[in-house]
Amino acid sequence: GAVVSQHPSWVICKSGTSVKIECRSLDFQATTMFWYRQFPKQSLMLMATSNEGSKATYEQGVEKDKFLINHASLTLSTLTVTSAHPEDSSFYICSARDRNSGANVLTFGAGSRLTVL
Amino acid sequence: AQKITQTQPGMFVQEKEAVTLDCTYDTSDQSYGLFWYKQPSSGEMIFLIYQGSYDEQNATEGRYSLNFQKARKSANLVISASQLGDSAMYFCAMNPTGAGGTSYGKLTFGQGTILTVHP
């Protein structure tokens, strides 16, 4: 089945530094990937839609200069949290859909847990 | 805009019994898809079942079935013969779909229900 790999699975960084999270589709091509954020015991909130070869589309209230998204190939999207602060600590998870599949199934990565000290 | 409501913060069930997790939704879209995902403590999102708004039959996937009542805007998940490994957070989600039911992937999630299966 379709597999999405996310790396790193967890990261701890100092306040003010930038952190990059990768979302990679291993066995399929994805023209579109989605980035979600989840605080403990809460729901997933869509942050942005990552489009291969073009600019990402951000949801209302999400700072595009804070959360940089790059989708340079059909199998890789990256989310960079710039100048991270403790309030950015969260679980970030991506999803992707096989562009060649007619199935309505979205595959999620295993998530990346960010802790900003 | 779409909205998903899961009114059960937590549910308990005895092993081998069936359990129903509630989900109601609100949308102005004519065509939409409804999903259920399981999230264990490890954090990964595991796809369980999908129901298209134009599907006439309720979706089933093994021990999972979706009780879809369109007029009531509800999409409850039924887990039969619960197992200890079913203990997890369960999310109901939806997204608009275009002609032909193609999923656009922008999911709106409910608040989730924590299911605990007792031996």
PDB file of C-alpha atoms in Angstrom:
ATOM      1  CA  GLY A   1       0.000   0.000   0.000  1.00  0.00           C
ATOM      2  CA  ALA A   2       0.884   3.674  -0.180  1.00  0.00           C
ATOM      3  CA  VAL A   3       3.477   4.756   2.359  1.00  0.00           C
ATOM      4  CA  VAL A   4       4.350   8.262   3.504  1.00  0.00           C
ATOM      5  CA  SER A   5       7.541   8.777   5.438  1.00  0.00           C
ATOM      6  CA  GLN A   6       8.062  11.715   7.755  1.00  0.00           C
ATOM      7  CA  HIS A   7      11.400  12.755   9.151  1.00  0.00           C
ATOM      8  CA  PRO A   8      12.411  13.461  11.823  1.00  0.00           C
ATOM      9  CA  SER A   9       9.876  11.698  14.020  1.00  0.00           C
ATOM     10  CA  TRP A  10      10.803  13.944  16.896  1.00  0.00           C
ATOM     11  CA  VAL A  11      13.035  16.976  17.313  1.00  0.00           C
ATOM     12  CA  ILE A  12      14.036  19.244  20.160  1.00  0.00           C
ATOM     13  CA  CYS A  13      15.454  22.655  19.367  1.00  0.00           C
ATOM     14  CA  LYS A  14      16.323  25.925  21.027  1.00  0.00           C
ATOM     15  CA  SER A  15      14.092  28.953  20.722  1.00  0.00           C
ATOM     16  CA  GLY A  16      15.016  31.053  17.699  1.00  0.00           C
ATOM     17  CA  THR A  17      16.321  28.235  15.554  1.00  0.00           C
ATOM     18  CA  SER A  18      14.694  26.826  12.428  1.00  0.00           C
ATOM     19  CA  VAL A  19      13.562  23.250  11.998  1.00  0.00           C
ATOM     20  CA  LYS A  20      12.853  21.393   8.758  1.00  0.00           C
ATOM     21  CA  ILE A  21      10.444  18.469   8.558  1.00  0.00           C
ATOM     22  CA  GLU A  22      10.303  16.231   5.502  1.00  0.00           C
ATOM     23  CA  CYS A  23       7.279  14.419   4.108  1.00  0.00           C
ATOM     24  CA  ARG A  24       8.082  11.856   1.459  1.00  0.00           C
ATOM     25  CA  SER A  25       5.826   9.548  -0.530  1.00  0.00           C
ATOM     26  CA  LEU A  26       7.787   6.333  -0.903  1.00  0.00           C
ATOM     27  CA  ASP A  27       5.955   4.394  -3.558  1.00  0.00           C
ATOM     28  CA  PHE A  28       3.707   6.874  -5.298  1.00  0.00           C
ATOM     29  CA  GLN A  29       3.682  10.358  -6.722  1.00  0.00           C
ATOM     30  CA  ALA A  30       1.787  13.124  -5.009  1.00  0.00           C
ATOM     31  CA  THR A  31       1.179  16.465  -6.696  1.00  0.00           C
ATOM     32  CA  THR A  32      -0.482  17.644  -3.512  1.00  0.00           C
ATOM     33  CA  MET A  33       0.427  17.084   0.102  1.00  0.00           C
ATOM     34  CA  PHE A  34      -1.186  18.492   3.212  1.00  0.00           C
ATOM     35  CA  TRP A  35       0.322  19.682   6.475  1.00  0.00           C
ATOM     36  CA  TYR A  36      -1.583  19.438   9.741  1.00  0.00           C
ATOM     37  CA  ARG A  37      -0.828  20.506  13.278  1.00  0.00           C
ATOM     38  CA  GLN A  38      -2.075  18.780  16.398  1.00  0.00           C
ATOM     39  CA  PHE A  39      -1.776  19.957  19.980  1.00  0.00           C
ATOM     40  CA  PRO A  40      -1.958  17.328  22.760  1.00  0.00           C
ATOM     41  CA  LYS A  41      -5.377  15.743  23.169  1.00  0.00           C
ATOM     42  CA  GLN A  42      -6.765  17.933  20.404  1.00  0.00           C
ATOM     43  CA  SER A  43      -7.867  17.568  16.815  1.00  0.00           C
ATOM     44  CA  LEU A  44      -5.801  17.955  13.670  1.00  0.00           C
ATOM     45  CA  MET A  45      -5.929  21.379  12.086  1.00  0.00           C
ATOM     46  CA  LEU A  46      -5.019  21.864   8.456  1.00  0.00           C
ATOM     47  CA  MET A  47      -2.186  24.346   8.092  1.00  0.00           C
ATOM     48  CA  ALA A  48      -1.498  24.388   4.392  1.00  0.00           C
ATOM     49  CA  THR A  49      -1.731  22.599   1.075  1.00  0.00           C
ATOM     50  CA  SER A  50       1.596  21.894  -0.563  1.00  0.00           C
ATOM     51  CA  ASN A  51       1.510  21.997  -4.354  1.00  0.00           C
ATOM     52  CA  GLU A  52       4.298  20.494  -6.446  1.00  0.00           C
ATOM     53  CA  GLY A  53       6.046  23.167  -8.463  1.00  0.00           C
ATOM     54  CA  SER A  54       4.026  26.079  -7.122  1.00  0.00           C
ATOM     55  CA  LYS A  55       3.362  28.046  -3.978  1.00  0.00           C
ATOM     56  CA  ALA A  56       1.670  26.465  -1.014  1.00  0.00           C
ATOM     57  CA  THR A  57      -1.826  27.509  -0.034  1.00  0.00           C
ATOM     58  CA  TYR A  58      -2.118  28.455   3.617  1.00  0.00           C
ATOM     59  CA  GLU A  59      -5.203  28.259   5.794  1.00  0.00           C
ATOM     60  CA  GLN A  60      -6.499  31.371   7.468  1.00  0.00           C
ATOM     61  CA  GLY A  61      -4.456  32.334  10.503  1.00  0.00           C
ATOM     62  CA  VAL A  62      -1.338  30.388   9.492  1.00  0.00           C
ATOM     63  CA  GLU A  63       1.715  32.593   8.972  1.00  0.00           C
ATOM     64  CA  LYS A  64       3.331  31.698   5.672  1.00  0.00           C
ATOM     65  CA  ASP A  65       6.597  33.377   6.652  1.00  0.00           C
ATOM     66  CA  LYS A  66       6.676  31.335   9.824  1.00  0.00           C
ATOM     67  CA  PHE A  67       5.890  27.995   8.254  1.00  0.00           C
ATOM     68  CA  LEU A  68       7.744  27.704   4.962  1.00  0.00           C
ATOM     69  CA  ILE A  69       6.580  24.939   2.663  1.00  0.00           C
ATOM     70  CA  ASN A  70       8.471  23.657  -0.340  1.00  0.00           C
ATOM     71  CA  HIS A  71       7.250  20.929  -2.687  1.00  0.00           C
ATOM     72  CA  ALA A  72      10.114  20.579  -5.118  1.00  0.00           C
ATOM     73  CA  SER A  73       9.321  17.111  -6.443  1.00  0.00           C
ATOM     74  CA  LEU A  74       6.426  14.724  -6.830  1.00  0.00           C
ATOM     75  CA  THR A  75       7.546  12.758  -3.797  1.00  0.00           C
ATOM     76  CA  LEU A  76       8.814  15.345  -1.320  1.00  0.00           C
ATOM     77  CA  SER A  77       7.345  18.247   0.598  1.00  0.00           C
ATOM     78  CA  THR A  78       9.158  20.054   3.396  1.00  0.00           C
ATOM     79  CA  LEU A  79       7.859  22.217   6.218  1.00  0.00           C
ATOM     80  CA  THR A  80      10.321  24.603   7.825  1.00  0.00           C
ATOM     81  CA  VAL A  81       9.386  26.198  11.124  1.00  0.00           C
ATOM     82  CA  THR A  82      11.409  29.397  11.148  1.00  0.00           C
ATOM     83  CA  SER A  83      12.603  31.097  14.328  1.00  0.00           C
ATOM     84  CA  ALA A  84      10.786  28.530  16.408  1.00  0.00           C
ATOM     85  CA  HIS A  85       9.343  29.494  19.789  1.00  0.00           C
ATOM     86  CA  PRO A  86       7.905  27.333  22.585  1.00  0.00           C
ATOM     87  CA  GLU A  87       4.350  27.966  21.345  1.00  0.00           C
ATOM     88  CA  ASP A  88       5.324  26.231  18.096  1.00  0.00           C
ATOM     89  CA  SER A  89       5.816  23.003  20.019  1.00  0.00           C
ATOM     90  CA  SER A  90       3.327  20.586  18.535  1.00  0.00           C
ATOM     91  CA  PHE A  91       2.799  17.412  16.528  1.00  0.00           C
ATOM     92  CA  TYR A  92       3.095  18.077  12.808  1.00  0.00           C
ATOM     93  CA  ILE A  93       1.703  15.500  10.417  1.00  0.00           C
ATOM     94  CA  CYS A  94       1.477  15.369   6.656  1.00  0.00           C
ATOM     95  CA  SER A  95      -0.772  13.504   4.268  1.00  0.00           C
ATOM     96  CA  ALA A  96      -0.668  12.734   0.582  1.00  0.00           C
ATOM     97  CA  ARG A  97      -2.831  11.184  -2.093  1.00  0.00           C
ATOM     98  CA  ASP A  98      -1.563   9.033  -4.912  1.00  0.00           C
ATOM     99  CA  ARG A  99      -2.259  11.145  -7.991  1.00  0.00           C
ATOM    100  CA  ASN A 100      -2.709   8.008 -10.079  1.00  0.00           C
ATOM    101  CA  SER A 101      -5.182   6.400  -7.717  1.00  0.00           C
ATOM    102  CA  GLY A 102      -8.909   6.794  -8.022  1.00  0.00           C
ATOM    103  CA  ALA A 103      -9.336   5.753  -4.414  1.00  0.00           C
ATOM    104  CA  ASN A 104     -10.453   8.290  -1.849  1.00  0.00           C
ATOM    105  CA  VAL A 105      -7.722   7.359   0.550  1.00  0.00           C
ATOM    106  CA  LEU A 106      -5.259   9.778   2.003  1.00  0.00           C
ATOM    107  CA  THR A 107      -2.099   8.359   3.482  1.00  0.00           C
ATOM    108  CA  PHE A 108      -0.656  10.053   6.526  1.00  0.00           C
ATOM    109  CA  GLY A 109       2.913  10.152   7.682  1.00  0.00           C
ATOM    110  CA  ALA A 110       3.738   9.023  11.203  1.00  0.00           C
ATOM    111  CA  GLY A 111       4.090  12.619  12.357  1.00  0.00           C
ATOM    112  CA  SER A 112       6.886  14.752  13.749  1.00  0.00           C
ATOM    113  CA  ARG A 113       6.868  15.917  17.331  1.00  0.00           C
ATOM    114  CA  LEU A 114       8.535  19.295  17.763  1.00  0.00           C
ATOM    115  CA  THR A 115       9.600  20.588  21.167  1.00  0.00           C
ATOM    116  CA  VAL A 116      11.019  24.099  21.344  1.00  0.00           C
ATOM    117  CA  LEU A 117      12.915  24.926  24.506  1.00  0.00           C
TER     118      LEU A 117
ATOM    119  CA  ALA B   1     -17.456  25.720   5.532  1.00  0.00           C
ATOM    120  CA  GLN B   2     -17.556  22.250   6.976  1.00  0.00           C
ATOM    121  CA  LYS B   3     -17.900  21.177  10.575  1.00  0.00           C
ATOM    122  CA  ILE B   4     -17.540  17.817  12.264  1.00  0.00           C
ATOM    123  CA  THR B   5     -18.847  17.155  15.774  1.00  0.00           C
ATOM    124  CA  GLN B   6     -17.889  14.204  17.926  1.00  0.00           C
ATOM    125  CA  THR B   7     -19.777  14.520  21.191  1.00  0.00           C
ATOM    126  CA  GLN B   8     -18.160  11.613  23.037  1.00  0.00           C
ATOM    127  CA  PRO B   9     -14.793  12.642  24.531  1.00  0.00           C
ATOM    128  CA  GLY B  10     -14.305   9.114  25.826  1.00  0.00           C
ATOM    129  CA  MET B  11     -15.926   5.718  25.424  1.00  0.00           C
ATOM    130  CA  PHE B  12     -15.416   2.430  27.236  1.00  0.00           C
ATOM    131  CA  VAL B  13     -16.252  -1.011  25.893  1.00  0.00           C
ATOM    132  CA  GLN B  14     -15.726  -4.556  27.018  1.00  0.00           C
ATOM    133  CA  GLU B  15     -13.534  -6.742  24.874  1.00  0.00           C
ATOM    134  CA  LYS B  16     -15.495  -8.647  22.187  1.00  0.00           C
ATOM    135  CA  GLU B  17     -18.466  -6.296  22.404  1.00  0.00           C
ATOM    136  CA  ALA B  18     -19.546  -3.802  19.755  1.00  0.00           C
ATOM    137  CA  VAL B  19     -19.242  -0.043  20.173  1.00  0.00           C
ATOM    138  CA  THR B  20     -20.620   2.931  18.252  1.00  0.00           C
ATOM    139  CA  LEU B  21     -18.690   6.182  17.984  1.00  0.00           C
ATOM    140  CA  ASP B  22     -20.860   9.152  17.067  1.00  0.00           C
ATOM    141  CA  CYS B  23     -20.159  11.708  14.383  1.00  0.00           C
ATOM    142  CA  THR B  24     -22.372  14.442  13.005  1.00  0.00           C
ATOM    143  CA  TYR B  25     -21.408  16.882  10.306  1.00  0.00           C
ATOM    144  CA  ASP B  26     -22.498  20.073   8.678  1.00  0.00           C
ATOM    145  CA  THR B  27     -21.690  21.180   5.165  1.00  0.00           C
ATOM    146  CA  SER B  28     -23.122  23.179   2.315  1.00  0.00           C
ATOM    147  CA  ASP B  29     -21.364  21.002  -0.254  1.00  0.00           C
ATOM    148  CA  GLN B  30     -23.512  18.698  -2.351  1.00  0.00           C
ATOM    149  CA  SER B  31     -20.761  16.157  -2.771  1.00  0.00           C
ATOM    150  CA  TYR B  32     -18.487  15.179   0.090  1.00  0.00           C
ATOM    151  CA  GLY B  33     -16.552  12.332   1.617  1.00  0.00           C
ATOM    152  CA  LEU B  34     -16.577  11.091   5.194  1.00  0.00           C
ATOM    153  CA  PHE B  35     -13.625   9.356   6.795  1.00  0.00           C
ATOM    154  CA  TRP B  36     -12.763   7.649  10.041  1.00  0.00           C
ATOM    155  CA  TYR B  37      -9.179   7.475  11.269  1.00  0.00           C
ATOM    156  CA  LYS B  38      -7.635   5.749  14.259  1.00  0.00           C
ATOM    157  CA  GLN B  39      -4.756   7.405  16.088  1.00  0.00           C
ATOM    158  CA  PRO B  40      -2.923   5.217  18.628  1.00  0.00           C
ATOM    159  CA  SER B  41      -0.622   6.733  21.210  1.00  0.00           C
ATOM    160  CA  SER B  42       2.258   6.576  18.716  1.00  0.00           C
ATOM    161  CA  GLY B  43       0.546   9.366  16.765  1.00  0.00           C
ATOM    162  CA  GLU B  44       0.193   7.821  13.327  1.00  0.00           C
ATOM    163  CA  MET B  45      -3.142   8.241  11.568  1.00  0.00           C
ATOM    164  CA  ILE B  46      -4.576   4.934  10.400  1.00  0.00           C
ATOM    165  CA  PHE B  47      -7.311   5.026   7.764  1.00  0.00           C
ATOM    166  CA  LEU B  48     -10.300   2.885   8.707  1.00  0.00           C
ATOM    167  CA  ILE B  49     -13.216   3.542   6.403  1.00  0.00           C
ATOM    168  CA  TYR B  50     -14.604   5.943   3.802  1.00  0.00           C
ATOM    169  CA  GLN B  51     -18.163   6.883   2.798  1.00  0.00           C
ATOM    170  CA  GLY B  52     -19.049   9.020  -0.183  1.00  0.00           C
ATOM    171  CA  SER B  53     -22.112  11.209   0.095  1.00  0.00           C
ATOM    172  CA  TYR B  54     -23.632   9.620  -2.990  1.00  0.00           C
ATOM    173  CA  ASP B  55     -22.917   6.054  -1.917  1.00  0.00           C
ATOM    174  CA  GLU B  56     -26.222   4.305  -1.341  1.00  0.00           C
ATOM    175  CA  GLN B  57     -24.800   1.486   0.705  1.00  0.00           C
ATOM    176  CA  ASN B  58     -23.151   1.909   4.087  1.00  0.00           C
ATOM    177  CA  ALA B  59     -19.421   1.305   3.915  1.00  0.00           C
ATOM    178  CA  THR B  60     -17.925  -1.717   5.628  1.00  0.00           C
ATOM    179  CA  GLU B  61     -14.294  -2.732   6.139  1.00  0.00           C
ATOM    180  CA  GLY B  62     -13.830  -5.871   8.173  1.00  0.00           C
ATOM    181  CA  ARG B  63     -14.906  -5.139  11.753  1.00  0.00           C
ATOM    182  CA  TYR B  64     -15.634  -1.511  10.890  1.00  0.00           C
ATOM    183  CA  SER B  65     -18.879  -0.260   9.454  1.00  0.00           C
ATOM    184  CA  LEU B  66     -20.142   3.233   8.903  1.00  0.00           C
ATOM    185  CA  ASN B  67     -23.767   3.962   9.747  1.00  0.00           C
ATOM    186  CA  PHE B  68     -24.442   6.763   7.265  1.00  0.00           C
ATOM    187  CA  GLN B  69     -27.693   8.674   7.709  1.00  0.00           C
ATOM    188  CA  LYS B  70     -27.582  11.499   5.215  1.00  0.00           C
ATOM    189  CA  ALA B  71     -30.808  13.204   6.256  1.00  0.00           C
ATOM    190  CA  ARG B  72     -29.578  13.348   9.836  1.00  0.00           C
ATOM    191  CA  LYS B  73     -26.056  14.277   8.741  1.00  0.00           C
ATOM    192  CA  SER B  74     -24.553  11.556  10.819  1.00  0.00           C
ATOM    193  CA  ALA B  75     -21.766   9.093  10.074  1.00  0.00           C
ATOM    194  CA  ASN B  76     -21.318   6.892  13.106  1.00  0.00           C
ATOM    195  CA  LEU B  77     -18.557   4.300  13.247  1.00  0.00           C
ATOM    196  CA  VAL B  78     -19.463   0.843  14.505  1.00  0.00           C
ATOM    197  CA  ILE B  79     -16.663  -1.429  15.670  1.00  0.00           C
ATOM    198  CA  SER B  80     -17.756  -5.005  16.141  1.00  0.00           C
ATOM    199  CA  ALA B  81     -16.026  -7.539  18.392  1.00  0.00           C
ATOM    200  CA  SER B  82     -13.757  -4.991  20.052  1.00  0.00           C
ATOM    201  CA  GLN B  83     -10.155  -5.939  20.687  1.00  0.00           C
ATOM    202  CA  LEU B  84      -7.667  -4.560  23.184  1.00  0.00           C
ATOM    203  CA  GLY B  85      -5.685  -3.157  20.273  1.00  0.00           C
ATOM    204  CA  ASP B  86      -8.646  -0.978  19.328  1.00  0.00           C
ATOM    205  CA  SER B  87      -7.893   1.319  22.272  1.00  0.00           C
ATOM    206  CA  ALA B  88      -6.956   4.626  20.644  1.00  0.00           C
ATOM    207  CA  MET B  89      -8.234   8.053  19.641  1.00  0.00           C
ATOM    208  CA  TYR B  90     -10.736   7.962  16.787  1.00  0.00           C
ATOM    209  CA  PHE B  91     -11.342  10.880  14.454  1.00  0.00           C
ATOM    210  CA  CYS B  92     -14.203  11.499  12.086  1.00  0.00           C
ATOM    211  CA  ALA B  93     -13.318  13.744   9.167  1.00  0.00           C
ATOM    212  CA  MET B  94     -14.796  15.076   5.955  1.00  0.00           C
ATOM    213  CA  ASN B  95     -13.868  16.955   2.820  1.00  0.00           C
ATOM    214  CA  PRO B  96     -15.645  18.265  -0.250  1.00  0.00           C
ATOM    215  CA  THR B  97     -15.393  16.153  -3.355  1.00  0.00           C
ATOM    216  CA  GLY B  98     -15.698  17.155  -6.951  1.00  0.00           C
ATOM    217  CA  ALA B  99     -17.718  15.522  -9.668  1.00  0.00           C
ATOM    218  CA  GLY B 100     -17.134  11.793  -9.559  1.00  0.00           C
ATOM    219  CA  GLY B 101     -16.236  11.811  -5.857  1.00  0.00           C
ATOM    220  CA  THR B 102     -12.542  12.669  -6.170  1.00  0.00           C
ATOM    221  CA  SER B 103     -11.131  13.535  -2.772  1.00  0.00           C
ATOM    222  CA  TYR B 104      -9.316  16.855  -2.562  1.00  0.00           C
ATOM    223  CA  GLY B 105      -7.549  15.882   0.607  1.00  0.00           C
ATOM    224  CA  LYS B 106      -8.319  18.949   2.715  1.00  0.00           C
ATOM    225  CA  LEU B 107      -9.860  17.224   5.677  1.00  0.00           C
ATOM    226  CA  THR B 108     -11.833  18.827   8.462  1.00  0.00           C
ATOM    227  CA  PHE B 109     -11.532  16.750  11.616  1.00  0.00           C
ATOM    228  CA  GLY B 110     -13.778  16.331  14.622  1.00  0.00           C
ATOM    229  CA  GLN B 111     -12.522  16.636  18.187  1.00  0.00           C
ATOM    230  CA  GLY B 112     -11.933  12.920  18.489  1.00  0.00           C
ATOM    231  CA  THR B 113     -13.156  10.170  20.823  1.00  0.00           C
ATOM    232  CA  ILE B 114     -10.811   8.208  23.054  1.00  0.00           C
ATOM    233  CA  LEU B 115     -11.865   4.573  23.040  1.00  0.00           C
ATOM    234  CA  THR B 116     -10.742   2.285  25.830  1.00  0.00           C
ATOM    235  CA  VAL B 117     -11.302  -1.452  25.496  1.00  0.00           C
ATOM    236  CA  HIS B 118     -11.386  -3.348  28.794  1.00  0.00           C
ATOM    237  CA  PRO B 119     -10.406  -7.021  29.006  1.00  0.00           C
TER     238      PRO B 119
END
